[in-house]
Amino acid sequence: MRGAGALRGKAAVSPQSSAATSTRSDASSRAKKVKKERGTGKLPAPVLPDGLRDRYKEKVEAKLHASSGHPVTFVPGNWSTVVFVAVRCTDEFSALVQEVLTEATRLVPSLTPVAPVGGGLHISLSRTIFLKAFHVDKFNDALKEGVVDCKRFSISFTRLSCYVNDDGTRSFLSFDVGAGHADLASALSRVDAAVKKLDQPTFYEDPKFHASVGWAPDKAALDDRIADELDVKFAPRLSEFSFYVTEVVCRTMNRDFKFPLRA
């Protein structure tokens, strides 16, 4: 009798009923967690399949190799960063660049044009460095503070030259800067100071400022012989153009941060 009374006082729970209750409880907990994270603006980070993550890594490394001129290992959370001044090309100058590339391709069939930056060429003021996302603002603040006293200036190109990247895997056809070299060196000193604050490698000791227009996948493909032949034909026309530099640009996090020079 006591056993029957105990059953009447506390209803028996079936295994199926217990499992269903547990499932509902788990679902409710997950829903509350997601709701809480949404309330703070945070959602659980998606997990990419290994194959997709590897393909993304390869794609990013190929892009970094193309832009920096040397193999780069992609590290999640690191942003490739480069500082430069832009050369805005007029239609007439763009036509001259195309003539140079056409003739250079005849001499070196493996030549590939360098992709334009913002509709023109660029002159590097830094190596390709890598910054954590939380360092980007600090770096940009240091850049802004450094170049704020630099005055705007004009540059021109004097001749064609060939360069080889650091690891000897590519050669580049470039226009060397003539007028404006001292102004670029002054801006470079400010950029180097910002780079040093984050313990990143500074630019080359004896910089030869240039704008690359083409590259080839062999350090011997583009050499002084090619440069001299092209220089004889195009340097007189090249030196006729002048360009006004009004800002320094930092490209990082898939964005361009622009720092105006003093008028």
PDB file of C-alpha atoms in Angstrom:
ATOM      1  CA  MET A   1       0.000   0.000   0.000  1.00  0.00           C
ATOM      2  CA  ARG A   2       2.821   2.404   0.817  1.00  0.00           C
ATOM      3  CA  GLY A   3       4.295   1.665  -2.645  1.00  0.00           C
ATOM      4  CA  ALA A   4       1.036   2.540  -4.385  1.00  0.00           C
ATOM      5  CA  GLY A   5       0.707   5.727  -2.329  1.00  0.00           C
ATOM      6  CA  ALA A   6       4.213   6.735  -3.324  1.00  0.00           C
ATOM      7  CA  LEU A   7       3.349   6.315  -6.985  1.00  0.00           C
ATOM      8  CA  ARG A   8       0.226   8.434  -6.603  1.00  0.00           C
ATOM      9  CA  GLY A   9       2.194  11.180  -4.811  1.00  0.00           C
ATOM     10  CA  LYS A  10       4.918  11.404  -7.506  1.00  0.00           C
ATOM     11  CA  ALA A  11       4.038  10.469 -11.070  1.00  0.00           C
ATOM     12  CA  ALA A  12       6.418   8.097 -12.803  1.00  0.00           C
ATOM     13  CA  VAL A  13       8.456   9.630 -15.694  1.00  0.00           C
ATOM     14  CA  SER A  14       9.072   7.557 -18.833  1.00  0.00           C
ATOM     15  CA  PRO A  15      12.518   7.516 -20.537  1.00  0.00           C
ATOM     16  CA  GLN A  16      11.017   9.066 -23.720  1.00  0.00           C
ATOM     17  CA  SER A  17       9.503  11.912 -21.722  1.00  0.00           C
ATOM     18  CA  SER A  18      12.814  12.586 -19.958  1.00  0.00           C
ATOM     19  CA  ALA A  19      14.752  12.718 -23.257  1.00  0.00           C
ATOM     20  CA  ALA A  20      12.260  15.133 -24.788  1.00  0.00           C
ATOM     21  CA  THR A  21      12.521  17.424 -21.779  1.00  0.00           C
ATOM     22  CA  SER A  22      16.325  17.353 -21.983  1.00  0.00           C
ATOM     23  CA  THR A  23      16.259  18.210 -25.720  1.00  0.00           C
ATOM     24  CA  ARG A  24      13.914  21.138 -25.130  1.00  0.00           C
ATOM     25  CA  SER A  25      16.141  22.356 -22.322  1.00  0.00           C
ATOM     26  CA  ASP A  26      19.284  22.210 -24.515  1.00  0.00           C
ATOM     27  CA  ALA A  27      17.523  24.034 -27.347  1.00  0.00           C
ATOM     28  CA  SER A  28      16.289  26.689 -24.937  1.00  0.00           C
ATOM     29  CA  SER A  29      19.826  27.180 -23.549  1.00  0.00           C
ATOM     30  CA  ARG A  30      21.277  27.584 -27.049  1.00  0.00           C
ATOM     31  CA  ALA A  31      18.546  30.045 -28.002  1.00  0.00           C
ATOM     32  CA  LYS A  32      19.204  32.103 -24.870  1.00  0.00           C
ATOM     33  CA  LYS A  33      22.958  32.097 -25.601  1.00  0.00           C
ATOM     34  CA  VAL A  34      22.466  33.285 -29.194  1.00  0.00           C
ATOM     35  CA  LYS A  35      19.965  35.924 -28.037  1.00  0.00           C
ATOM     36  CA  LYS A  36      22.445  37.147 -25.442  1.00  0.00           C
ATOM     37  CA  GLU A  37      25.284  37.316 -27.986  1.00  0.00           C
ATOM     38  CA  ARG A  38      23.041  39.175 -30.429  1.00  0.00           C
ATOM     39  CA  GLY A  39      22.278  41.666 -27.683  1.00  0.00           C
ATOM     40  CA  THR A  40      26.003  42.447 -27.434  1.00  0.00           C
ATOM     41  CA  GLY A  41      26.480  42.574 -31.187  1.00  0.00           C
ATOM     42  CA  LYS A  42      28.396  39.293 -31.224  1.00  0.00           C
ATOM     43  CA  LEU A  43      27.538  36.061 -32.995  1.00  0.00           C
ATOM     44  CA  PRO A  44      29.385  32.774 -32.861  1.00  0.00           C
ATOM     45  CA  ALA A  45      32.161  32.748 -35.485  1.00  0.00           C
ATOM     46  CA  PRO A  46      31.422  30.348 -38.367  1.00  0.00           C
ATOM     47  CA  VAL A  47      33.775  27.423 -38.780  1.00  0.00           C
ATOM     48  CA  LEU A  48      35.043  27.038 -42.352  1.00  0.00           C
ATOM     49  CA  PRO A  49      35.668  23.578 -43.784  1.00  0.00           C
ATOM     50  CA  ASP A  50      39.375  22.729 -44.017  1.00  0.00           C
ATOM     51  CA  GLY A  51      39.295  22.594 -47.823  1.00  0.00           C
ATOM     52  CA  LEU A  52      37.714  26.044 -48.156  1.00  0.00           C
ATOM     53  CA  ARG A  53      40.102  27.535 -45.593  1.00  0.00           C
ATOM     54  CA  ASP A  54      43.098  26.113 -47.473  1.00  0.00           C
ATOM     55  CA  ARG A  55      41.880  27.489 -50.810  1.00  0.00           C
ATOM     56  CA  TYR A  56      41.377  30.918 -49.245  1.00  0.00           C
ATOM     57  CA  LYS A  57      44.886  30.763 -47.762  1.00  0.00           C
ATOM     58  CA  GLU A  58      46.391  29.889 -51.169  1.00  0.00           C
ATOM     59  CA  LYS A  59      44.458  32.697 -52.877  1.00  0.00           C
ATOM     60  CA  VAL A  60      45.581  35.282 -50.327  1.00  0.00           C
ATOM     61  CA  GLU A  61      49.210  34.144 -50.473  1.00  0.00           C
ATOM     62  CA  ALA A  62      49.190  34.364 -54.288  1.00  0.00           C
ATOM     63  CA  LYS A  63      47.815  37.903 -54.104  1.00  0.00           C
ATOM     64  CA  LEU A  64      50.371  38.916 -51.486  1.00  0.00           C
ATOM     65  CA  HIS A  65      53.160  37.403 -53.598  1.00  0.00           C
ATOM     66  CA  ALA A  66      52.021  39.428 -56.600  1.00  0.00           C
ATOM     67  CA  SER A  67      51.888  42.698 -54.656  1.00  0.00           C
ATOM     68  CA  SER A  68      55.026  42.298 -52.560  1.00  0.00           C
ATOM     69  CA  GLY A  69      57.246  40.527 -55.082  1.00  0.00           C
ATOM     70  CA  HIS A  70      58.212  37.686 -52.746  1.00  0.00           C
ATOM     71  CA  PRO A  71      56.506  34.597 -51.252  1.00  0.00           C
ATOM     72  CA  VAL A  72      54.388  35.427 -48.215  1.00  0.00           C
ATOM     73  CA  THR A  73      52.871  33.063 -45.649  1.00  0.00           C
ATOM     74  CA  PHE A  74      49.328  34.088 -44.812  1.00  0.00           C
ATOM     75  CA  VAL A  75      48.620  34.267 -41.073  1.00  0.00           C
ATOM     76  CA  PRO A  76      44.970  34.812 -40.079  1.00  0.00           C
ATOM     77  CA  GLY A  77      44.608  38.133 -38.282  1.00  0.00           C
ATOM     78  CA  ASN A  78      47.619  39.707 -40.051  1.00  0.00           C
ATOM     79  CA  TRP A  79      46.937  42.427 -42.612  1.00  0.00           C
ATOM     80  CA  SER A  80      49.391  43.107 -45.428  1.00  0.00           C
ATOM     81  CA  THR A  81      50.196  46.806 -45.389  1.00  0.00           C
ATOM     82  CA  VAL A  82      52.070  49.072 -47.791  1.00  0.00           C
ATOM     83  CA  VAL A  83      52.615  52.840 -47.868  1.00  0.00           C
ATOM     84  CA  PHE A  84      52.994  54.683 -51.172  1.00  0.00           C
ATOM     85  CA  VAL A  85      52.321  57.824 -53.163  1.00  0.00           C
ATOM     86  CA  ALA A  86      50.049  57.584 -56.173  1.00  0.00           C
ATOM     87  CA  VAL A  87      50.854  58.839 -59.671  1.00  0.00           C
ATOM     88  CA  ARG A  88      47.646  59.882 -61.410  1.00  0.00           C
ATOM     89  CA  CYS A  89      47.985  59.123 -65.105  1.00  0.00           C
ATOM     90  CA  THR A  90      46.623  61.398 -67.790  1.00  0.00           C
ATOM     91  CA  ASP A  91      45.362  59.842 -71.004  1.00  0.00           C
ATOM     92  CA  GLU A  92      48.517  60.966 -72.788  1.00  0.00           C
ATOM     93  CA  PHE A  93      50.803  59.430 -70.164  1.00  0.00           C
ATOM     94  CA  SER A  94      48.726  56.220 -70.073  1.00  0.00           C
ATOM     95  CA  ALA A  95      49.188  55.946 -73.840  1.00  0.00           C
ATOM     96  CA  LEU A  96      52.967  56.271 -73.390  1.00  0.00           C
ATOM     97  CA  VAL A  97      52.956  53.555 -70.708  1.00  0.00           C
ATOM     98  CA  GLN A  98      51.069  51.279 -73.092  1.00  0.00           C
ATOM     99  CA  GLU A  99      53.631  51.938 -75.830  1.00  0.00           C
ATOM    100  CA  VAL A 100      56.432  51.024 -73.431  1.00  0.00           C
ATOM    101  CA  LEU A 101      54.665  47.811 -72.414  1.00  0.00           C
ATOM    102  CA  THR A 102      53.968  46.827 -76.013  1.00  0.00           C
ATOM    103  CA  GLU A 103      57.626  47.225 -76.971  1.00  0.00           C
ATOM    104  CA  ALA A 104      58.805  45.531 -73.759  1.00  0.00           C
ATOM    105  CA  THR A 105      56.497  42.557 -74.390  1.00  0.00           C
ATOM    106  CA  ARG A 106      57.991  42.175 -77.852  1.00  0.00           C
ATOM    107  CA  LEU A 107      61.412  41.882 -76.222  1.00  0.00           C
ATOM    108  CA  VAL A 108      60.220  39.823 -73.222  1.00  0.00           C
ATOM    109  CA  PRO A 109      57.045  37.841 -74.063  1.00  0.00           C
ATOM    110  CA  SER A 110      56.584  36.757 -70.420  1.00  0.00           C
ATOM    111  CA  LEU A 111      56.127  40.379 -69.293  1.00  0.00           C
ATOM    112  CA  THR A 112      52.923  41.099 -67.349  1.00  0.00           C
ATOM    113  CA  PRO A 113      51.648  44.667 -66.788  1.00  0.00           C
ATOM    114  CA  VAL A 114      51.506  45.822 -63.167  1.00  0.00           C
ATOM    115  CA  ALA A 115      47.898  46.371 -62.107  1.00  0.00           C
ATOM    116  CA  PRO A 116      47.103  50.103 -61.809  1.00  0.00           C
ATOM    117  CA  VAL A 117      46.580  51.529 -58.323  1.00  0.00           C
ATOM    118  CA  GLY A 118      43.592  53.868 -58.271  1.00  0.00           C
ATOM    119  CA  GLY A 119      43.873  54.467 -62.000  1.00  0.00           C
ATOM    120  CA  GLY A 120      47.610  55.099 -62.003  1.00  0.00           C
ATOM    121  CA  LEU A 121      51.065  54.009 -60.882  1.00  0.00           C
ATOM    122  CA  HIS A 122      52.490  54.015 -57.379  1.00  0.00           C
ATOM    123  CA  ILE A 123      55.850  54.717 -55.766  1.00  0.00           C
ATOM    124  CA  SER A 124      56.459  52.640 -52.647  1.00  0.00           C
ATOM    125  CA  LEU A 125      57.506  54.258 -49.383  1.00  0.00           C
ATOM    126  CA  SER A 126      57.557  50.987 -47.415  1.00  0.00           C
ATOM    127  CA  ARG A 127      58.118  47.306 -47.825  1.00  0.00           C
ATOM    128  CA  THR A 128      55.055  45.074 -47.497  1.00  0.00           C
ATOM    129  CA  ILE A 129      54.645  44.742 -43.730  1.00  0.00           C
ATOM    130  CA  PHE A 130      52.080  42.828 -41.680  1.00  0.00           C
ATOM    131  CA  LEU A 131      49.972  44.351 -38.924  1.00  0.00           C
ATOM    132  CA  LYS A 132      47.494  42.944 -36.451  1.00  0.00           C
ATOM    133  CA  ALA A 133      44.087  44.602 -36.741  1.00  0.00           C
ATOM    134  CA  PHE A 134      44.530  46.325 -33.369  1.00  0.00           C
ATOM    135  CA  HIS A 135      47.821  47.864 -34.568  1.00  0.00           C
ATOM    136  CA  VAL A 136      46.386  49.491 -37.706  1.00  0.00           C
ATOM    137  CA  ASP A 137      44.993  52.589 -35.972  1.00  0.00           C
ATOM    138  CA  LYS A 138      48.241  53.081 -34.059  1.00  0.00           C
ATOM    139  CA  PHE A 139      50.253  52.841 -37.280  1.00  0.00           C
ATOM    140  CA  ASN A 140      47.967  55.225 -39.155  1.00  0.00           C
ATOM    141  CA  ASP A 141      48.085  57.734 -36.288  1.00  0.00           C
ATOM    142  CA  ALA A 142      51.893  57.635 -36.407  1.00  0.00           C
ATOM    143  CA  LEU A 143      51.837  58.128 -40.188  1.00  0.00           C
ATOM    144  CA  LYS A 144      49.447  61.056 -39.961  1.00  0.00           C
ATOM    145  CA  GLU A 145      51.555  62.703 -37.276  1.00  0.00           C
ATOM    146  CA  GLY A 146      54.725  62.129 -39.296  1.00  0.00           C
ATOM    147  CA  VAL A 147      53.675  63.421 -42.715  1.00  0.00           C
ATOM    148  CA  VAL A 148      51.500  66.318 -41.541  1.00  0.00           C
ATOM    149  CA  ASP A 149      54.435  68.749 -41.967  1.00  0.00           C
ATOM    150  CA  CYS A 150      55.472  67.449 -45.404  1.00  0.00           C
ATOM    151  CA  LYS A 151      54.676  69.856 -48.215  1.00  0.00           C
ATOM    152  CA  ARG A 152      53.118  68.846 -51.512  1.00  0.00           C
ATOM    153  CA  PHE A 153      55.641  68.433 -54.289  1.00  0.00           C
ATOM    154  CA  SER A 154      56.134  67.534 -57.938  1.00  0.00           C
ATOM    155  CA  ILE A 155      57.936  64.516 -59.376  1.00  0.00           C
ATOM    156  CA  SER A 156      59.025  63.416 -62.818  1.00  0.00           C
ATOM    157  CA  PHE A 157      60.619  60.293 -64.270  1.00  0.00           C
ATOM    158  CA  THR A 158      64.032  60.327 -65.941  1.00  0.00           C
ATOM    159  CA  ARG A 159      64.765  56.862 -67.283  1.00  0.00           C
ATOM    160  CA  LEU A 160      63.725  53.204 -67.448  1.00  0.00           C
ATOM    161  CA  SER A 161      65.400  50.631 -65.214  1.00  0.00           C
ATOM    162  CA  CYS A 162      65.022  46.982 -64.248  1.00  0.00           C
ATOM    163  CA  TYR A 163      64.899  45.656 -60.690  1.00  0.00           C
ATOM    164  CA  VAL A 164      64.838  42.229 -59.050  1.00  0.00           C
ATOM    165  CA  ASN A 165      62.785  41.437 -55.958  1.00  0.00           C
ATOM    166  CA  ASP A 166      64.346  40.385 -52.652  1.00  0.00           C
ATOM    167  CA  ASP A 167      64.132  36.633 -53.205  1.00  0.00           C
ATOM    168  CA  GLY A 168      65.176  36.735 -56.874  1.00  0.00           C
ATOM    169  CA  THR A 169      61.938  35.275 -58.256  1.00  0.00           C
ATOM    170  CA  ARG A 170      60.798  38.238 -60.346  1.00  0.00           C
ATOM    171  CA  SER A 171      62.221  41.112 -62.338  1.00  0.00           C
ATOM    172  CA  PHE A 172      60.488  44.459 -62.831  1.00  0.00           C
ATOM    173  CA  LEU A 173      60.459  47.141 -65.507  1.00  0.00           C
ATOM    174  CA  SER A 174      60.231  50.550 -63.844  1.00  0.00           C
ATOM    175  CA  PHE A 175      60.352  54.300 -64.336  1.00  0.00           C
ATOM    176  CA  ASP A 176      62.998  55.931 -62.127  1.00  0.00           C
ATOM    177  CA  VAL A 177      62.137  59.143 -60.280  1.00  0.00           C
ATOM    178  CA  GLY A 178      64.288  62.187 -61.049  1.00  0.00           C
ATOM    179  CA  ALA A 179      62.840  65.460 -59.789  1.00  0.00           C
ATOM    180  CA  GLY A 180      61.148  65.002 -56.424  1.00  0.00           C
ATOM    181  CA  HIS A 181      63.609  62.404 -55.122  1.00  0.00           C
ATOM    182  CA  ALA A 182      64.576  64.563 -52.106  1.00  0.00           C
ATOM    183  CA  ASP A 183      60.914  65.153 -51.218  1.00  0.00           C
ATOM    184  CA  LEU A 184      60.195  61.425 -51.387  1.00  0.00           C
ATOM    185  CA  ALA A 185      63.223  60.764 -49.154  1.00  0.00           C
ATOM    186  CA  SER A 186      61.833  63.233 -46.609  1.00  0.00           C
ATOM    187  CA  ALA A 187      58.436  61.529 -46.627  1.00  0.00           C
ATOM    188  CA  LEU A 188      60.149  58.133 -46.382  1.00  0.00           C
ATOM    189  CA  SER A 189      61.941  59.145 -43.178  1.00  0.00           C
ATOM    190  CA  ARG A 190      58.529  59.832 -41.576  1.00  0.00           C
ATOM    191  CA  VAL A 191      57.160  56.504 -42.807  1.00  0.00           C
ATOM    192  CA  ASP A 192      60.203  54.610 -41.506  1.00  0.00           C
ATOM    193  CA  ALA A 193      59.725  56.229 -38.087  1.00  0.00           C
ATOM    194  CA  ALA A 194      56.127  54.942 -37.957  1.00  0.00           C
ATOM    195  CA  VAL A 195      57.227  51.474 -39.101  1.00  0.00           C
ATOM    196  CA  LYS A 196      59.913  51.287 -36.403  1.00  0.00           C
ATOM    197  CA  LYS A 197      57.351  51.936 -33.669  1.00  0.00           C
ATOM    198  CA  LEU A 198      55.805  48.540 -34.470  1.00  0.00           C
ATOM    199  CA  ASP A 199      59.150  46.742 -34.906  1.00  0.00           C
ATOM    200  CA  GLN A 200      58.555  46.194 -38.624  1.00  0.00           C
ATOM    201  CA  PRO A 201      61.292  46.237 -41.302  1.00  0.00           C
ATOM    202  CA  THR A 202      62.037  49.685 -42.691  1.00  0.00           C
ATOM    203  CA  PHE A 203      62.636  50.572 -46.350  1.00  0.00           C
ATOM    204  CA  TYR A 204      65.919  50.069 -48.193  1.00  0.00           C
ATOM    205  CA  GLU A 205      69.069  51.870 -46.998  1.00  0.00           C
ATOM    206  CA  ASP A 206      69.754  53.575 -50.320  1.00  0.00           C
ATOM    207  CA  PRO A 207      66.272  53.937 -51.841  1.00  0.00           C
ATOM    208  CA  LYS A 208      65.844  54.176 -55.588  1.00  0.00           C
ATOM    209  CA  PHE A 209      62.333  55.523 -55.949  1.00  0.00           C
ATOM    210  CA  HIS A 210      60.542  54.124 -58.957  1.00  0.00           C
ATOM    211  CA  ALA A 211      57.151  53.162 -60.331  1.00  0.00           C
ATOM    212  CA  SER A 212      56.967  49.654 -61.769  1.00  0.00           C
ATOM    213  CA  VAL A 213      54.920  49.138 -64.923  1.00  0.00           C
ATOM    214  CA  GLY A 214      55.596  45.454 -65.671  1.00  0.00           C
ATOM    215  CA  TRP A 215      57.114  42.265 -64.247  1.00  0.00           C
ATOM    216  CA  ALA A 216      58.391  38.919 -65.461  1.00  0.00           C
ATOM    217  CA  PRO A 217      58.643  35.599 -63.523  1.00  0.00           C
ATOM    218  CA  ASP A 218      62.426  35.352 -63.821  1.00  0.00           C
ATOM    219  CA  LYS A 219      65.138  37.560 -62.360  1.00  0.00           C
ATOM    220  CA  ALA A 220      67.076  37.432 -65.626  1.00  0.00           C
ATOM    221  CA  ALA A 221      64.135  38.182 -67.934  1.00  0.00           C
ATOM    222  CA  LEU A 222      64.368  41.948 -67.502  1.00  0.00           C
ATOM    223  CA  ASP A 223      67.935  43.237 -67.321  1.00  0.00           C
ATOM    224  CA  ASP A 224      70.022  46.332 -68.050  1.00  0.00           C
ATOM    225  CA  ARG A 225      70.249  45.477 -71.738  1.00  0.00           C
ATOM    226  CA  ILE A 226      66.451  45.573 -72.049  1.00  0.00           C
ATOM    227  CA  ALA A 227      66.228  48.724 -69.944  1.00  0.00           C
ATOM    228  CA  ASP A 228      68.875  50.509 -72.047  1.00  0.00           C
ATOM    229  CA  GLU A 229      67.127  49.611 -75.303  1.00  0.00           C
ATOM    230  CA  LEU A 230      63.785  50.898 -74.022  1.00  0.00           C
ATOM    231  CA  ASP A 231      65.392  53.938 -72.426  1.00  0.00           C
ATOM    232  CA  VAL A 232      66.862  55.169 -75.699  1.00  0.00           C
ATOM    233  CA  LYS A 233      63.448  55.044 -77.308  1.00  0.00           C
ATOM    234  CA  PHE A 234      61.190  56.342 -74.538  1.00  0.00           C
ATOM    235  CA  ALA A 235      63.171  58.335 -71.927  1.00  0.00           C
ATOM    236  CA  PRO A 236      63.011  61.703 -73.784  1.00  0.00           C
ATOM    237  CA  ARG A 237      59.204  61.533 -73.893  1.00  0.00           C
ATOM    238  CA  LEU A 238      58.993  60.152 -70.357  1.00  0.00           C
ATOM    239  CA  SER A 239      60.789  63.143 -68.861  1.00  0.00           C
ATOM    240  CA  GLU A 240      58.274  65.556 -70.384  1.00  0.00           C
ATOM    241  CA  PHE A 241      55.605  64.618 -67.842  1.00  0.00           C
ATOM    242  CA  SER A 242      55.318  65.999 -64.320  1.00  0.00           C
ATOM    243  CA  PHE A 243      53.078  64.815 -61.483  1.00  0.00           C
ATOM    244  CA  TYR A 244      51.865  66.580 -58.355  1.00  0.00           C
ATOM    245  CA  VAL A 245      51.948  64.573 -55.113  1.00  0.00           C
ATOM    246  CA  THR A 246      49.311  65.709 -52.618  1.00  0.00           C
ATOM    247  CA  GLU A 247      48.993  62.757 -50.208  1.00  0.00           C
ATOM    248  CA  VAL A 248      50.558  59.634 -48.760  1.00  0.00           C
ATOM    249  CA  VAL A 249      48.456  56.470 -48.871  1.00  0.00           C
ATOM    250  CA  CYS A 250      48.453  53.466 -46.537  1.00  0.00           C
ATOM    251  CA  ARG A 251      46.758  50.395 -47.987  1.00  0.00           C
ATOM    252  CA  THR A 252      45.686  47.860 -45.353  1.00  0.00           C
ATOM    253  CA  MET A 253      42.573  45.907 -44.321  1.00  0.00           C
ATOM    254  CA  ASN A 254      41.377  46.182 -47.967  1.00  0.00           C
ATOM    255  CA  ARG A 255      41.127  49.957 -47.587  1.00  0.00           C
ATOM    256  CA  ASP A 256      43.128  53.042 -48.543  1.00  0.00           C
ATOM    257  CA  PHE A 257      43.882  55.456 -45.703  1.00  0.00           C
ATOM    258  CA  LYS A 258      44.922  58.818 -47.171  1.00  0.00           C
ATOM    259  CA  PHE A 259      46.997  61.445 -45.422  1.00  0.00           C
ATOM    260  CA  PRO A 260      47.046  64.866 -47.154  1.00  0.00           C
ATOM    261  CA  LEU A 261      50.305  66.782 -47.416  1.00  0.00           C
ATOM    262  CA  ARG A 262      50.513  70.440 -46.483  1.00  0.00           C
ATOM    263  CA  ALA A 263      49.643  72.881 -49.265  1.00  0.00           C
TER     264      ALA A 263
END
